[in-house]
mmCIF file of C-alpha atoms in Angstrom:
data_model
loop_
_atom_site.group_PDB
_atom_site.id
_atom_site.type_symbol
_atom_site.label_atom_id
_atom_site.label_comp_id
_atom_site.label_asym_id
_atom_site.label_seq_id
_atom_site.Cartn_x
_atom_site.Cartn_y
_atom_site.Cartn_z
ATOM 1 C CA MET A 1 115.193 74.543 115.817
ATOM 2 C CA LYS A 2 117.704 74.488 113.647
ATOM 3 C CA GLN A 3 117.143 72.531 109.824
ATOM 4 C CA PRO A 4 120.524 72.193 107.444
ATOM 5 C CA VAL A 5 120.041 73.330 104.199
ATOM 6 C CA PRO A 6 121.953 70.323 102.251
ATOM 7 C CA ALA A 7 125.526 71.298 101.197
ATOM 8 C CA GLY A 8 124.927 71.479 97.711
ATOM 9 C CA LEU A 9 122.190 73.941 97.575
ATOM 10 C CA ARG A 10 124.446 75.780 99.307
ATOM 11 C CA ALA A 11 127.297 75.703 97.583
ATOM 12 C CA ALA A 12 124.641 76.639 94.413
ATOM 13 C CA VAL A 13 123.699 79.832 96.038
ATOM 14 C CA GLN A 14 127.307 80.586 97.170
ATOM 15 C CA GLU A 15 128.278 80.034 93.254
ATOM 16 C CA LEU A 16 125.759 82.341 92.039
ATOM 17 C CA ARG A 17 126.686 84.776 94.990
ATOM 18 C CA PRO A 18 128.381 87.310 92.377
ATOM 19 C CA LEU A 19 125.524 86.925 89.895
ATOM 20 C CA LEU A 20 123.030 88.442 93.192
ATOM 21 C CA GLU A 21 125.634 91.091 93.753
ATOM 22 C CA GLN A 22 126.155 92.026 90.653
ATOM 23 C CA LEU A 23 122.172 92.411 89.848
ATOM 24 C CA SER A 24 121.101 93.904 93.367
ATOM 25 C CA LEU A 25 123.589 96.737 92.133
ATOM 26 C CA ASP A 26 122.503 97.006 88.847
ATOM 27 C CA LEU A 27 119.064 97.478 89.549
ATOM 28 C CA HIS A 28 119.835 99.659 92.702
ATOM 29 C CA THR A 29 122.048 102.235 90.653
ATOM 30 C CA THR A 30 118.987 101.765 87.621
ATOM 31 C CA PRO A 31 115.902 102.497 89.709
ATOM 32 C CA GLU A 32 112.403 101.991 87.835
ATOM 33 C CA THR A 33 108.694 102.982 89.257
ATOM 34 C CA ARG A 34 105.694 100.999 89.118
ATOM 35 C CA PHE A 35 105.303 99.518 85.830
ATOM 36 C CA GLU A 36 108.311 101.453 84.358
ATOM 37 C CA GLU A 37 110.302 98.354 84.988
ATOM 38 C CA HIS A 38 111.303 97.370 81.511
ATOM 39 C CA TYR A 39 115.272 97.246 82.265
ATOM 40 C CA ALA A 40 114.546 95.592 85.004
ATOM 41 C CA ALA A 41 112.346 93.140 83.331
ATOM 42 C CA GLU A 42 114.760 92.540 80.932
ATOM 43 C CA GLN A 43 117.704 91.236 82.876
ATOM 44 C CA LEU A 44 115.656 89.284 85.505
ATOM 45 C CA ALA A 45 114.103 87.508 82.673
ATOM 46 C CA GLY A 46 117.274 87.505 80.296
ATOM 47 C CA ARG A 47 119.327 85.968 83.091
ATOM 48 C CA LEU A 48 116.216 83.444 84.099
ATOM 49 C CA ALA A 49 116.129 82.066 80.330
ATOM 50 C CA ALA A 50 119.825 81.661 80.777
ATOM 51 C CA ALA A 51 119.479 79.140 83.791
ATOM 52 C CA GLY A 52 116.912 77.358 81.330
ATOM 53 C CA PHE A 53 113.545 78.662 82.160
ATOM 54 C CA GLU A 54 110.943 79.203 79.746
ATOM 55 C CA VAL A 55 110.252 82.639 79.483
ATOM 56 C CA SER A 56 106.821 84.467 79.227
ATOM 57 C CA LYS A 57 106.893 88.449 78.703
ATOM 58 C CA GLY A 58 104.162 90.950 79.442
ATOM 59 C CA VAL A 59 102.054 88.949 81.133
ATOM 60 C CA ALA A 60 98.494 89.620 81.986
ATOM 61 C CA GLY A 61 98.467 92.396 80.162
ATOM 62 C CA LEU A 62 101.624 94.129 81.892
ATOM 63 C CA PRO A 63 104.386 95.060 79.439
ATOM 64 C CA THR A 64 106.712 94.684 83.015
ATOM 65 C CA ALA A 65 105.661 91.540 84.566
ATOM 66 C CA PHE A 66 106.716 87.959 83.351
ATOM 67 C CA THR A 67 106.840 84.221 84.080
ATOM 68 C CA ALA A 68 110.055 82.019 84.068
ATOM 69 C CA THR A 69 109.269 78.241 84.295
ATOM 70 C CA HIS A 70 111.094 74.980 85.222
ATOM 71 C CA ARG A 71 109.521 71.908 84.569
ATOM 72 C CA GLY A 72 109.871 69.025 86.336
ATOM 73 C CA PRO A 73 110.078 65.748 84.629
ATOM 74 C CA VAL A 74 106.651 64.359 86.370
ATOM 75 C CA ASP A 75 103.570 66.259 87.702
ATOM 76 C CA GLY A 76 103.401 67.810 90.904
ATOM 77 C CA PRO A 77 102.873 71.015 92.583
ATOM 78 C CA THR A 78 103.530 74.660 91.378
ATOM 79 C CA VAL A 79 105.148 76.485 93.459
ATOM 80 C CA ALA A 80 105.900 80.337 92.354
ATOM 81 C CA VAL A 81 108.955 82.430 93.497
ATOM 82 C CA LEU A 82 107.768 86.013 93.498
ATOM 83 C CA LEU A 83 110.072 88.653 92.554
ATOM 84 C CA GLU A 84 109.638 92.917 93.178
ATOM 85 C CA TYR A 85 111.437 95.573 90.967
ATOM 86 C CA ASP A 86 110.231 99.017 90.938
ATOM 87 C CA ALA A 87 111.936 101.786 93.302
ATOM 88 C CA LEU A 88 109.865 104.322 94.576
ATOM 89 C CA PRO A 89 109.750 108.151 92.985
ATOM 90 C CA GLY A 90 112.463 110.139 93.499
ATOM 91 C CA ILE A 91 114.121 107.926 96.445
ATOM 92 C CA GLY A 92 114.577 104.865 94.489
ATOM 93 C CA HIS A 93 115.310 101.830 95.555
ATOM 94 C CA ALA A 94 114.053 102.829 99.564
ATOM 95 C CA CYS A 95 112.172 99.442 99.845
ATOM 96 C CA GLY A 96 115.477 97.418 98.947
ATOM 97 C CA HIS A 97 113.264 95.752 95.729
ATOM 98 C CA ASN A 98 116.557 94.941 94.431
ATOM 99 C CA LEU A 99 117.083 92.559 97.045
ATOM 100 C CA ILE A 100 113.726 91.120 96.651
ATOM 101 C CA ALA A 101 114.606 90.823 92.819
ATOM 102 C CA ALA A 102 118.397 89.835 92.755
ATOM 103 C CA GLY A 103 117.680 87.093 96.267
ATOM 104 C CA GLY A 104 114.499 85.497 94.314
ATOM 105 C CA LEU A 105 115.870 84.634 91.302
ATOM 106 C CA THR A 106 119.359 83.481 93.062
ATOM 107 C CA ALA A 107 116.664 81.017 94.900
ATOM 108 C CA ALA A 108 115.010 79.635 92.282
ATOM 109 C CA VAL A 109 118.267 78.987 89.783
ATOM 110 C CA ALA A 110 119.654 77.323 92.711
ATOM 111 C CA ALA A 111 116.796 75.153 93.408
ATOM 112 C CA ALA A 112 116.245 74.530 89.727
ATOM 113 C CA ALA A 113 120.241 73.577 89.248
ATOM 114 C CA VAL A 114 120.613 70.907 92.199
ATOM 115 C CA ARG A 115 117.188 69.323 91.982
ATOM 116 C CA PRO A 116 116.169 69.700 87.835
ATOM 117 C CA ASP A 117 114.208 66.596 87.725
ATOM 118 C CA HIS A 118 112.100 68.078 90.688
ATOM 119 C CA PRO A 119 108.855 67.024 90.504
ATOM 120 C CA GLY A 120 105.929 69.525 89.685
ATOM 121 C CA THR A 121 106.964 73.090 88.384
ATOM 122 C CA LEU A 122 108.500 75.818 89.690
ATOM 123 C CA THR A 123 107.824 79.425 88.384
ATOM 124 C CA VAL A 124 109.505 83.036 89.015
ATOM 125 C CA ILE A 125 106.871 85.601 88.536
ATOM 126 C CA GLY A 126 108.232 88.933 87.997
ATOM 127 C CA THR A 127 105.686 91.192 89.926
ATOM 128 C CA PRO A 128 105.896 95.030 88.752
ATOM 129 C CA GLY A 129 103.881 97.818 90.416
ATOM 130 C CA GLU A 130 104.133 97.157 94.193
ATOM 131 C CA GLU A 131 104.777 100.503 95.522
ATOM 132 C CA GLY A 132 101.355 101.790 94.837
ATOM 133 C CA GLY A 133 100.309 100.090 91.389
ATOM 134 C CA GLY A 134 98.592 96.652 93.063
ATOM 135 C CA GLY A 135 100.566 94.596 90.019
ATOM 136 C CA LYS A 136 100.260 91.332 91.896
ATOM 137 C CA ILE A 137 96.446 92.151 92.418
ATOM 138 C CA LEU A 138 96.776 92.477 88.558
ATOM 139 C CA MET A 139 98.155 89.595 88.100
ATOM 140 C CA LEU A 140 95.599 87.426 90.734
ATOM 141 C CA GLU A 141 92.569 88.624 88.284
ATOM 142 C CA ARG A 142 94.105 87.803 85.531
ATOM 143 C CA GLY A 143 94.596 84.396 86.207
ATOM 144 C CA VAL A 144 98.532 84.067 86.691
ATOM 145 C CA PHE A 145 97.945 82.796 90.265
ATOM 146 C CA ASP A 146 95.329 79.944 89.156
ATOM 147 C CA ASP A 147 97.803 77.184 89.137
ATOM 148 C CA VAL A 148 100.022 78.258 91.455
ATOM 149 C CA ASP A 149 99.751 76.066 95.231
ATOM 150 C CA ALA A 150 102.033 77.923 96.946
ATOM 151 C CA ALA A 151 103.926 81.475 96.946
ATOM 152 C CA VAL A 152 107.393 82.437 98.422
ATOM 153 C CA MET A 153 108.843 85.605 98.914
ATOM 154 C CA PHE A 154 111.168 87.534 101.133
ATOM 155 C CA HIS A 155 111.942 91.589 101.660
ATOM 156 C CA PRO A 156 114.261 93.266 103.317
ATOM 157 C CA GLY A 157 113.932 95.508 106.770
ATOM 158 C CA ASP A 158 115.256 96.945 109.882
ATOM 159 C CA ARG A 159 115.163 93.373 111.537
ATOM 160 C CA SER A 160 114.196 89.651 110.668
ATOM 161 C CA LEU A 161 110.881 88.787 111.195
ATOM 162 C CA MET A 162 109.315 85.206 110.400
ATOM 163 C CA ALA A 163 106.435 86.726 109.631
ATOM 164 C CA ARG A 164 104.368 90.435 110.144
ATOM 165 C CA HIS A 165 101.083 91.593 109.718
ATOM 166 C CA ALA A 166 100.561 94.400 106.750
ATOM 167 C CA LEU A 167 97.244 96.669 106.755
ATOM 168 C CA ALA A 168 94.509 96.389 104.330
ATOM 169 C CA VAL A 169 94.901 100.009 102.228
ATOM 170 C CA CYS A 170 92.994 102.090 99.781
ATOM 171 C CA HIS A 171 94.179 104.388 97.566
ATOM 172 C CA LEU A 172 92.507 107.643 96.842
ATOM 173 C CA ARG A 173 93.076 110.959 94.546
ATOM 174 C CA LEU A 174 90.786 113.239 96.115
ATOM 175 C CA THR A 175 90.701 116.531 93.456
ATOM 176 C CA PHE A 176 88.696 119.337 94.319
ATOM 177 C CA HIS A 177 87.274 121.519 91.700
ATOM 178 C CA GLY A 178 86.937 125.469 92.301
ATOM 179 C CA VAL A 179 86.734 128.562 89.883
ATOM 180 C CA ALA A 180 89.776 130.902 89.373
ATOM 181 C CA ALA A 181 89.951 134.893 90.228
ATOM 182 C CA HIS A 182 92.652 137.202 91.130
ATOM 183 C CA ALA A 183 93.123 136.851 94.795
ATOM 184 C CA ALA A 184 93.885 140.648 95.343
ATOM 185 C CA LYS A 185 91.531 142.313 93.101
ATOM 186 C CA MET A 186 88.075 139.779 93.035
ATOM 187 C CA PRO A 187 89.098 137.137 95.751
ATOM 188 C CA TRP A 188 84.828 137.217 96.138
ATOM 189 C CA ASP A 189 84.353 135.559 92.663
ATOM 190 C CA GLY A 190 86.394 132.759 93.424
ATOM 191 C CA ARG A 191 85.874 129.095 95.087
ATOM 192 C CA SER A 192 89.172 128.134 96.325
ATOM 193 C CA ALA A 193 89.745 124.369 95.138
ATOM 194 C CA ALA A 194 92.785 124.592 98.049
ATOM 195 C CA ALA A 195 90.609 125.665 100.732
ATOM 196 C CA GLY A 196 88.425 122.649 100.191
ATOM 197 C CA ALA A 197 91.501 120.405 100.236
ATOM 198 C CA GLN A 198 92.704 122.305 103.572
ATOM 199 C CA LEU A 199 89.470 121.427 104.894
ATOM 200 C CA PHE A 200 89.062 117.888 104.022
ATOM 201 C CA LEU A 201 92.155 117.508 105.758
ATOM 202 C CA THR A 202 91.707 119.036 108.997
ATOM 203 C CA ALA A 203 88.452 117.028 108.859
ATOM 204 C CA VAL A 204 90.408 113.876 108.340
ATOM 205 C CA ASP A 205 92.529 115.267 111.784
ATOM 206 C CA SER A 206 89.184 115.324 113.499
ATOM 207 C CA LEU A 207 88.060 111.969 112.721
ATOM 208 C CA ARG A 208 91.303 110.009 113.822
ATOM 209 C CA GLN A 209 90.244 110.230 117.671
ATOM 210 C CA PHE A 210 87.186 108.552 116.967
ATOM 211 C CA VAL A 211 88.972 106.083 114.622
ATOM 212 C CA PRO A 212 90.809 102.327 115.901
ATOM 213 C CA PRO A 213 94.189 102.635 116.630
ATOM 214 C CA THR A 214 94.715 99.999 113.655
ATOM 215 C CA ALA A 215 93.547 102.847 111.351
ATOM 216 C CA ARG A 216 96.338 105.250 109.380
ATOM 217 C CA VAL A 217 94.769 107.656 107.156
ATOM 218 C CA HIS A 218 98.355 109.901 105.815
ATOM 219 C CA GLY A 219 98.450 111.822 102.921
ATOM 220 C CA ILE A 220 99.629 114.757 100.650
ATOM 221 C CA ILE A 221 98.993 117.355 98.900
ATOM 222 C CA ALA A 222 99.951 116.581 94.988
ATOM 223 C CA HIS A 223 98.960 119.381 93.191
ATOM 224 C CA GLY A 224 98.007 122.738 94.826
ATOM 225 C CA GLY A 225 97.305 125.442 92.263
ATOM 226 C CA SER A 226 99.572 127.344 89.761
ATOM 227 C CA ALA A 227 100.298 131.002 91.388
ATOM 228 C CA PRO A 228 99.645 132.994 95.093
ATOM 229 C CA ASN A 229 98.226 135.747 93.246
ATOM 230 C CA VAL A 230 95.184 133.006 92.139
ATOM 231 C CA VAL A 231 92.559 130.909 93.229
ATOM 232 C CA PRO A 232 93.327 127.563 92.735
ATOM 233 C CA ASP A 233 90.904 126.106 90.826
ATOM 234 C CA ARG A 234 92.142 122.379 91.517
ATOM 235 C CA THR A 235 94.021 120.729 93.862
ATOM 236 C CA GLU A 236 94.888 117.002 94.185
ATOM 237 C CA VAL A 237 95.026 115.393 97.158
ATOM 238 C CA ASP A 238 96.556 111.709 97.485
ATOM 239 C CA LEU A 239 95.112 109.555 100.554
ATOM 240 C CA PHE A 240 96.109 106.334 101.723
ATOM 241 C CA VAL A 241 93.573 105.092 103.984
ATOM 242 C CA ARG A 242 94.878 101.671 106.117
ATOM 243 C CA GLU A 243 93.391 99.200 108.813
ATOM 244 C CA ALA A 244 94.151 96.167 109.992
ATOM 245 C CA THR A 245 91.815 94.006 107.886
ATOM 246 C CA SER A 246 89.979 94.233 104.895
ATOM 247 C CA ALA A 247 86.228 94.297 106.453
ATOM 248 C CA ALA A 248 87.155 97.161 108.744
ATOM 249 C CA LEU A 249 88.625 99.083 105.780
ATOM 250 C CA ASP A 250 85.405 99.056 104.023
ATOM 251 C CA ALA A 251 83.491 100.612 107.307
ATOM 252 C CA LEU A 252 86.281 103.351 107.709
ATOM 253 C CA VAL A 253 86.524 104.654 103.992
ATOM 254 C CA PRO A 254 83.224 106.231 103.298
ATOM 255 C CA ARG A 255 83.622 108.076 106.958
ATOM 256 C CA VAL A 256 86.557 109.250 105.151
ATOM 257 C CA LEU A 257 84.842 110.009 101.156
ATOM 258 C CA ALA A 258 81.636 111.856 103.704
ATOM 259 C CA ALA A 259 84.223 114.562 105.121
ATOM 260 C CA ALA A 260 85.701 114.916 101.794
ATOM 261 C CA ASP A 261 81.994 115.983 100.614
ATOM 262 C CA GLY A 262 81.239 118.072 103.587
ATOM 263 C CA ALA A 263 84.504 120.086 103.062
ATOM 264 C CA ALA A 264 83.434 120.495 99.413
ATOM 265 C CA LEU A 265 80.172 121.582 100.290
ATOM 266 C CA ALA A 266 81.250 124.077 102.870
ATOM 267 C CA THR A 267 83.477 125.973 100.392
ATOM 268 C CA GLY A 268 81.379 125.937 97.397
ATOM 269 C CA THR A 269 83.287 123.709 95.343
ATOM 270 C CA THR A 270 83.151 120.058 93.916
ATOM 271 C CA VAL A 271 85.248 117.071 94.547
ATOM 272 C CA GLU A 272 85.743 113.806 92.838
ATOM 273 C CA THR A 273 87.413 110.741 94.557
ATOM 274 C CA ALA A 274 89.015 108.032 92.796
ATOM 275 C CA GLU A 275 91.043 104.800 93.870
ATOM 276 C CA THR A 276 94.467 104.648 91.886
ATOM 277 C CA ALA A 277 94.897 101.373 92.390
ATOM 278 C CA PRO A 278 92.974 97.969 93.605
ATOM 279 C CA ARG A 279 92.749 97.412 97.410
ATOM 280 C CA TYR A 280 95.681 96.318 99.279
ATOM 281 C CA ALA A 281 94.751 92.882 101.374
ATOM 282 C CA GLU A 282 95.958 92.119 104.813
ATOM 283 C CA ARG A 283 98.477 89.824 104.632
ATOM 284 C CA ASN A 284 97.714 85.686 105.605
ATOM 285 C CA ASP A 285 101.300 84.655 106.500
ATOM 286 C CA ASN A 286 100.965 80.730 106.462
ATOM 287 C CA LEU A 287 103.174 79.694 109.546
ATOM 288 C CA VAL A 288 103.766 76.241 108.198
ATOM 289 C CA MET A 289 106.081 77.709 105.668
ATOM 290 C CA GLY A 290 107.085 80.505 107.612
ATOM 291 C CA ARG A 291 108.587 78.164 110.295
ATOM 292 C CA ARG A 292 110.382 76.152 108.052
ATOM 293 C CA ILE A 293 111.881 78.916 106.603
ATOM 294 C CA ALA A 294 112.684 80.192 110.397
ATOM 295 C CA ALA A 295 114.746 76.468 110.785
ATOM 296 C CA TYR A 296 116.509 76.335 107.510
ATOM 297 C CA THR A 297 117.609 80.460 108.664
ATOM 298 C CA ALA A 298 118.478 79.254 111.640
ATOM 299 C CA GLY A 299 120.723 76.741 110.470
ATOM 300 C CA LEU A 300 122.956 79.123 108.536
ATOM 301 C CA GLY A 301 123.074 81.281 111.779
ATOM 302 C CA LEU A 302 120.059 84.015 111.461
ATOM 303 C CA GLU A 303 117.504 84.010 113.877
ATOM 304 C CA LEU A 304 113.815 85.166 112.729
ATOM 305 C CA GLU A 305 112.197 86.952 115.151
ATOM 306 C CA PRO A 306 108.071 85.224 115.428
ATOM 307 C CA PRO A 307 105.120 88.182 114.584
ATOM 308 C CA SER A 308 104.391 90.445 116.981
ATOM 309 C CA PRO A 309 101.997 92.698 116.634
ATOM 310 C CA ALA A 310 104.987 94.714 118.430
ATOM 311 C CA ASN A 311 106.182 94.348 114.712
ATOM 312 C CA PRO A 312 103.807 96.849 112.439
ATOM 313 C CA ALA A 313 104.441 97.210 109.067
ATOM 314 C CA GLY A 314 102.662 98.935 105.912
ATOM 315 C CA SER A 315 100.603 97.905 103.341
ATOM 316 C CA SER A 316 101.933 94.970 100.443
ATOM 317 C CA ASP A 317 99.743 93.752 97.348
ATOM 318 C CA ILE A 318 101.230 90.223 98.315
ATOM 319 C CA GLY A 319 98.471 90.237 100.841
ATOM 320 C CA ASN A 320 95.733 89.640 98.050
ATOM 321 C CA VAL A 321 97.793 86.354 96.920
ATOM 322 C CA SER A 322 98.134 85.885 100.325
ATOM 323 C CA ILE A 323 94.171 84.620 100.538
ATOM 324 C CA LYS A 324 93.742 82.976 97.862
ATOM 325 C CA LEU A 325 96.912 80.603 98.099
ATOM 326 C CA PRO A 326 99.646 80.010 100.953
ATOM 327 C CA ALA A 327 102.157 82.546 101.080
ATOM 328 C CA ILE A 328 104.818 83.739 102.932
ATOM 329 C CA HIS A 329 107.118 87.240 103.265
ATOM 330 C CA PRO A 330 109.448 87.034 105.802
ATOM 331 C CA TYR A 331 111.534 89.991 106.371
ATOM 332 C CA VAL A 332 115.381 90.250 106.510
ATOM 333 C CA GLN A 333 117.655 92.945 108.351
ATOM 334 C CA ILE A 334 120.373 94.711 105.972
ATOM 335 C CA CYS A 335 120.428 97.821 108.635
ATOM 336 C CA PRO A 336 120.413 98.899 112.100
ATOM 337 C CA ARG A 337 117.450 98.267 113.422
ATOM 338 C CA ASP A 338 114.431 100.971 113.533
ATOM 339 C CA THR A 339 115.723 102.295 110.073
ATOM 340 C CA PRO A 340 112.595 103.819 109.019
ATOM 341 C CA SER A 341 111.801 102.312 105.345
ATOM 342 C CA HIS A 342 111.283 104.456 102.030
ATOM 343 C CA SER A 343 114.194 106.650 103.663
ATOM 344 C CA VAL A 344 117.798 107.702 102.226
ATOM 345 C CA PRO A 345 119.374 105.575 104.923
ATOM 346 C CA MET A 346 117.460 102.873 103.875
ATOM 347 C CA ARG A 347 117.801 102.807 100.140
ATOM 348 C CA GLU A 348 122.086 102.971 101.007
ATOM 349 C CA ALA A 349 121.434 99.455 102.976
ATOM 350 C CA ALA A 350 120.101 98.016 100.111
ATOM 351 C CA ARG A 351 123.853 97.817 98.174
ATOM 352 C CA SER A 352 125.550 97.751 101.104
ATOM 353 C CA PRO A 353 127.747 93.966 101.300
ATOM 354 C CA ARG A 354 125.785 93.777 104.398
ATOM 355 C CA ALA A 355 122.453 93.589 102.704
ATOM 356 C CA HIS A 356 124.437 91.178 100.361
ATOM 357 C CA GLU A 357 125.001 88.727 102.810
ATOM 358 C CA ALA A 358 121.477 89.181 104.486
ATOM 359 C CA ALA A 359 119.958 87.916 100.932
ATOM 360 C CA THR A 360 122.257 85.544 100.238
ATOM 361 C CA THR A 361 121.459 83.521 103.758
ATOM 362 C CA MET A 362 117.429 84.293 102.745
ATOM 363 C CA ALA A 363 118.056 82.885 99.044
ATOM 364 C CA THR A 364 119.596 79.810 100.512
ATOM 365 C CA ALA A 365 116.907 79.169 102.750
ATOM 366 C CA MET A 366 114.506 79.896 100.051
ATOM 367 C CA ALA A 367 116.011 77.777 97.906
ATOM 368 C CA ALA A 368 115.546 74.765 100.521
ATOM 369 C CA LEU A 369 112.160 75.557 100.925
ATOM 370 C CA VAL A 370 110.508 75.402 97.641
ATOM 371 C CA LEU A 371 112.292 72.167 97.068
ATOM 372 C CA ASP A 372 110.789 70.704 100.095
ATOM 373 C CA LEU A 373 107.324 72.087 99.128
ATOM 374 C CA LEU A 374 107.612 70.422 95.169
ATOM 375 C CA GLY A 375 109.436 67.199 96.699
ATOM 376 C CA ASP A 376 107.566 66.662 100.161
ATOM 377 C CA PRO A 377 104.130 65.700 100.029
ATOM 378 C CA GLU A 378 103.420 65.766 103.527
ATOM 379 C CA PHE A 379 104.748 68.943 103.790
ATOM 380 C CA LEU A 380 102.658 70.378 101.564
ATOM 381 C CA THR A 381 99.579 69.358 102.609
ATOM 382 C CA ALA A 382 100.271 70.419 106.293
ATOM 383 C CA VAL A 383 100.830 73.900 104.310
ATOM 384 C CA ARG A 384 97.728 73.722 102.526
ATOM 385 C CA GLU A 385 95.439 72.785 105.975
ATOM 386 C CA GLU A 386 96.984 76.023 108.187
ATOM 387 C CA PHE A 387 96.135 77.965 105.085
ATOM 388 C CA HIS A 388 92.320 76.800 105.211
ATOM 389 C CA ALA A 389 92.089 77.192 108.799
ATOM 390 C CA SER A 390 93.685 80.695 108.731
ATOM 391 C CA VAL A 391 92.854 82.599 105.367
ATOM 392 C CA PRO A 392 89.805 85.014 106.530
ATOM 393 C CA ARG A 393 86.857 83.748 104.237
ATOM 394 C CA PRO A 394 84.741 86.790 103.997
ATOM 395 C CA THR A 395 87.374 89.064 102.191
ATOM 396 C CA ALA A 396 88.784 85.568 100.337
ATOM 397 C CA ASP A 397 85.280 84.936 98.805
ATOM 398 C CA ALA A 398 85.210 89.092 97.802
ATOM 399 C CA GLU A 399 85.837 90.371 94.542
ATOM 400 C CA VAL A 400 88.922 92.611 94.142
ATOM 401 C CA HIS A 401 88.329 95.340 91.771
ATOM 402 C CA THR A 402 89.362 99.162 91.391
ATOM 403 C CA PRO A 403 86.124 100.314 91.842
ATOM 404 C CA ALA A 404 85.206 103.213 89.472
ATOM 405 C CA PRO A 405 85.171 107.108 90.329
ATOM 406 C CA ARG A 406 82.773 108.594 92.107
ATOM 407 C CA PRO A 407 80.915 111.789 90.350
ATOM 408 C CA ALA A 408 81.833 114.976 92.336
ATOM 409 C CA ALA A 409 80.153 115.658 95.204
ATOM 410 C CA GLY A 410 79.180 119.276 96.456
ATOM 411 C CA GLN A 411 77.736 122.387 96.050
ATOM 412 C CA GLU A 412 78.150 123.536 92.287
ATOM 413 C CA PRO A 413 80.686 126.612 92.335
ATOM 414 C CA SER A 414 79.234 129.622 91.985
#
C-alpha cells in the first residue's frame, strides 16, 4: 500500500539534501570508533542547534552522547529519532553509520521545520558506541529514554527491508595466563597461554555441532604472544556469542565459558573472562510503525521487503530499546544485493550517490512517520497496542547489566 508524503515535507527534505550529503561525506572521511566520536558529535549537535533544537551534550555520562529537543506549544508524546555515528576499527564507515546520522538529522530538522507547532516533543538522541559498546543500553539504563513514547531510525544495507530480526549477543574477552619460558631451551618450564586459547577455540568448534542453528559463536585471537621463541604467558581471545533470543543466549554463554575453563585446566593455565559490553537483546520491530514507513517509501518509489527468516542480521543495541518501548529499524539498499556488511565494498557504497539518494528517501518517509506519531493519537495508540502484544516479557522485565569479570579458572601454573 502506498501513502503519499505531503508535498511540503518532501520539499523540506529536498532543500536539506545538500546538508545531508555534505554531512554524510564529512563523517565518512573522519571515521571515529566507539565512544571516540568527538568530531561527529560536535558536527551533529551544532547543526541541530542551528536548526532551533535545544541541545544537551555529554548526556548519560557519555562524552559523545547528546540529545537535541524541539518542543511543540502543547503537550503530547515524545518521539525520538536515533542517530548512530561510530565507525569500525581499521575499516571506517563500513556499516554506513554516516548515513544513519545524516539521514536521521535531516528527517528531524525537516519535520520540525514543516510543523513547528507540532504537539509534544521531537527529540534527536545521539547514541555513540553501537559497534560493540552498547551506547544505547547505557543511555537506556541511565534514564535517557524514560519519557520516550516511540523511537525511529534506519540502517543502510544490501537490501531494503521493513524489519529484520537481530540476534542477542554477548561480547566476551577471555584472557589465558600461563608461564613464560624459552621455547627452545626449556619449554617444559613454561605453560602456554596460546595453547589454552587454541584448545578453547577447538572446543568451541566442537560445540557448534550441538547448538541450535540460530546460534553463532565467533572470535579472534586479539593477542597471541610477544615472540615465537618465548612461551606465551598471556593470550587474549575476543569472542561474540549470539542467539535468537536473550533467553537462549543466557543458556548458551555458560557452555562457552565451561569450554574455556576446560581448556585452561588441560593446558595448566588459568583463564579470566569478562563481558566487554552490555548484552545486546534481540530486536522487537514495531510492525505498525514498520507498515506505515513502508507505505511512505512505496509512495516515494521505494518498496521495502517484509520481514523474513531468510533475511538474517547481526546484532544491535537498538534491540534493548525495542523491548522497552516501540521502535523500528528498517533497512535501505545502498549497494548490490549480498554485498557483505563491514567490508570495503560496503564502506565505499556508504559514500556513493546511490546511498545519498536512498538516505534522502528514507529521511523523507521517517519525517512523515515522526509527524504521524506526534499528531495522530489513534495511530500512536495502535503502535502502543502492538508493542505490548509483541514484546518478549521475560527479557523486558530483566535488568540489563554488564557482569563483573569471572575469577580465573583452571589449574594454577606451575
